[in-house]
């Protein structure tokens, strides 16, 4: 596997740093929602009859467990994306790692999960209508972070994915012999 050129490395660094920024925004929104759930401050506590699809029944029994179940997939998505960012940086700069396909497979899984995460947080902002500004900011941060990360993941796949650059135009044609 040939390492990407200098310009591609700079582009990959920029995209991965943007993904890291989006990841941090999404983590902040998710952490706020998880904290609100544990403190009984979310609209899902009062509006359980409104068809909110992410609500755990009997949430009053054990807050820590119920909120952990509600947001467990989301926290795994955060962990997987962090792996993508770290492995992407390592795969771009360390020839011995030689794991382009593994990184792209993990990126595919991560991107799929981020679509689910974005869908959940965008719907949560609309389905659960609340006057709680903290709730609205937390869902907006989660959705915005997810959209940033998804955009960066797609850019990263296109930048990191190709094995080798296409050959030059004159290298593809056989030399003309003069007879």
XYZ file of C-alpha atoms in Angstrom:
179
model
C 0.000 0.000 0.000
C 1.451 3.317 -1.007
C 1.026 6.161 1.385
C -0.883 9.154 0.047
C 1.056 12.166 -1.199
C 1.697 15.260 0.890
C -1.373 17.137 -0.354
C -3.580 14.112 0.357
C -2.095 13.775 3.850
C -2.875 17.413 4.607
C -6.420 16.946 3.303
C -6.883 13.807 5.408
C -5.622 15.633 8.516
C -8.063 18.498 7.924
C -11.009 16.164 7.345
C -10.187 14.061 10.412
C -9.798 17.152 12.597
C -13.187 18.405 11.375
C -14.630 14.963 12.160
C -13.095 15.196 15.625
C -14.748 18.602 16.125
C -18.134 17.217 15.020
C -17.580 14.214 17.277
C -16.932 16.524 20.248
C -20.128 18.475 19.518
C -22.158 15.253 19.319
C -20.591 13.961 22.556
C -21.569 17.218 24.290
C -25.199 16.901 23.137
C -25.367 13.225 24.057
C -23.789 13.830 27.469
C -26.318 16.594 28.208
C -29.270 14.403 27.205
C -27.960 11.484 29.265
C -27.520 13.779 32.259
C -31.018 15.227 31.816
C -32.458 11.722 31.606
C -30.781 10.724 34.864
C -32.093 13.846 36.604
C -35.704 13.481 35.350
C -35.452 16.696 33.362
C -36.306 15.458 29.907
C -39.601 15.680 28.045
C -39.583 11.879 27.757
C -40.393 11.681 31.480
C -43.570 13.789 31.293
C -44.709 12.840 27.787
C -44.366 9.067 27.747
C -47.828 8.728 26.191
C -46.906 10.813 23.118
C -45.323 7.934 21.233
C -41.744 8.892 21.925
C -39.842 5.978 20.476
C -36.730 6.192 22.623
C -38.387 6.063 26.012
C -37.783 3.233 28.405
C -40.893 2.206 30.353
C -40.720 2.399 34.137
C -37.946 4.958 33.993
C -38.445 5.787 37.693
C -37.082 2.453 38.958
C -33.383 2.898 38.304
C -32.286 6.055 36.493
C -28.729 5.024 35.836
C -29.699 1.719 34.246
C -32.672 3.024 32.234
C -30.810 6.015 30.824
C -27.844 3.801 30.041
C -30.099 1.478 28.053
C -31.725 4.408 26.263
C -28.430 5.920 25.115
C -26.119 2.879 25.027
C -25.950 2.549 21.223
C -25.189 6.253 20.963
C -22.193 5.928 23.276
C -20.916 2.965 21.238
C -21.202 5.112 18.109
C -18.994 7.718 19.789
C -16.391 5.066 20.613
C -16.384 3.601 17.086
C -15.952 7.030 15.514
C -13.024 7.756 17.788
C -11.465 4.504 16.541
C -12.038 5.632 12.939
C -10.295 8.944 13.583
C -7.305 7.366 15.345
C -6.954 4.520 12.835
C -7.392 6.966 9.952
C -4.519 9.091 11.187
C -2.330 6.056 11.826
C -3.209 4.451 8.496
C -2.354 7.632 6.631
C 1.090 8.041 8.108
C 2.413 4.631 9.126
C 3.213 2.313 6.242
C 3.655 -0.675 8.581
C 0.009 -0.435 9.718
C -1.131 -1.420 6.208
C -4.800 -1.619 7.159
C -6.596 0.481 4.560
C -9.393 -2.073 4.106
C -9.957 -2.531 7.832
C -10.163 1.237 8.328
C -12.644 1.537 5.453
C -14.772 -1.317 6.834
C -14.914 0.335 10.250
C -15.668 3.639 8.523
C -18.606 1.994 6.725
C -20.009 0.655 9.994
C -19.447 3.997 11.696
C -21.142 5.946 8.907
C -24.190 3.686 9.038
C -24.456 4.102 12.797
C -24.015 7.867 12.512
C -26.997 7.943 10.117
C -29.071 6.259 12.835
C -27.718 8.691 15.447
C -28.509 11.742 13.275
C -31.993 10.414 12.546
C -32.656 9.878 16.252
C -31.550 13.350 17.297
C -33.245 15.177 14.413
C -36.534 13.382 15.141
C -36.153 13.996 18.872
C -36.012 17.725 18.228
C -39.319 17.595 16.342
C -41.271 14.747 17.951
C -40.790 15.791 21.554
C -41.892 19.389 21.536
C -40.567 21.012 24.640
C -40.157 24.481 26.041
C -36.959 23.272 27.689
C -34.118 25.167 26.022
C -31.497 22.757 27.391
C -33.270 19.845 25.731
C -33.546 21.669 22.397
C -29.868 22.703 22.511
C -28.762 19.162 23.386
C -30.713 17.569 20.522
C -29.526 20.289 18.122
C -25.901 19.741 19.184
C -26.224 15.985 18.713
C -27.776 16.414 15.267
C -25.273 19.068 14.171
C -22.330 16.979 15.335
C -23.701 13.957 13.497
C -24.107 15.897 10.261
C -20.538 17.233 10.515
C -19.159 13.753 11.204
C -21.154 12.187 8.353
C -19.876 14.795 5.913
C -16.298 14.235 7.067
C -16.683 10.438 6.926
C -17.784 10.606 3.293
C -14.915 12.960 2.418
C -12.464 10.718 4.269
C -13.689 7.642 2.382
C -13.070 9.345 -0.959
C -9.671 10.689 0.078
C -8.354 7.603 1.876
C -10.011 4.898 -0.189
C -8.159 4.839 -3.533
C -5.217 2.434 -3.573
C -3.068 4.282 -6.082
C -3.414 7.346 -8.223
C -4.287 6.813 -11.879
C -1.220 6.578 -14.137
C -0.231 9.574 -16.186
C -1.718 9.822 -19.669
C 1.566 9.249 -21.516
C 2.520 6.334 -19.246
C -0.654 4.484 -20.217
C 0.171 4.446 -23.927
C 2.952 2.304 -25.333
C 5.841 4.227 -26.872
C 5.647 4.783 -30.603
C 8.402 2.965 -32.428
C 9.919 4.515 -35.506
C 10.507 1.940 -38.165
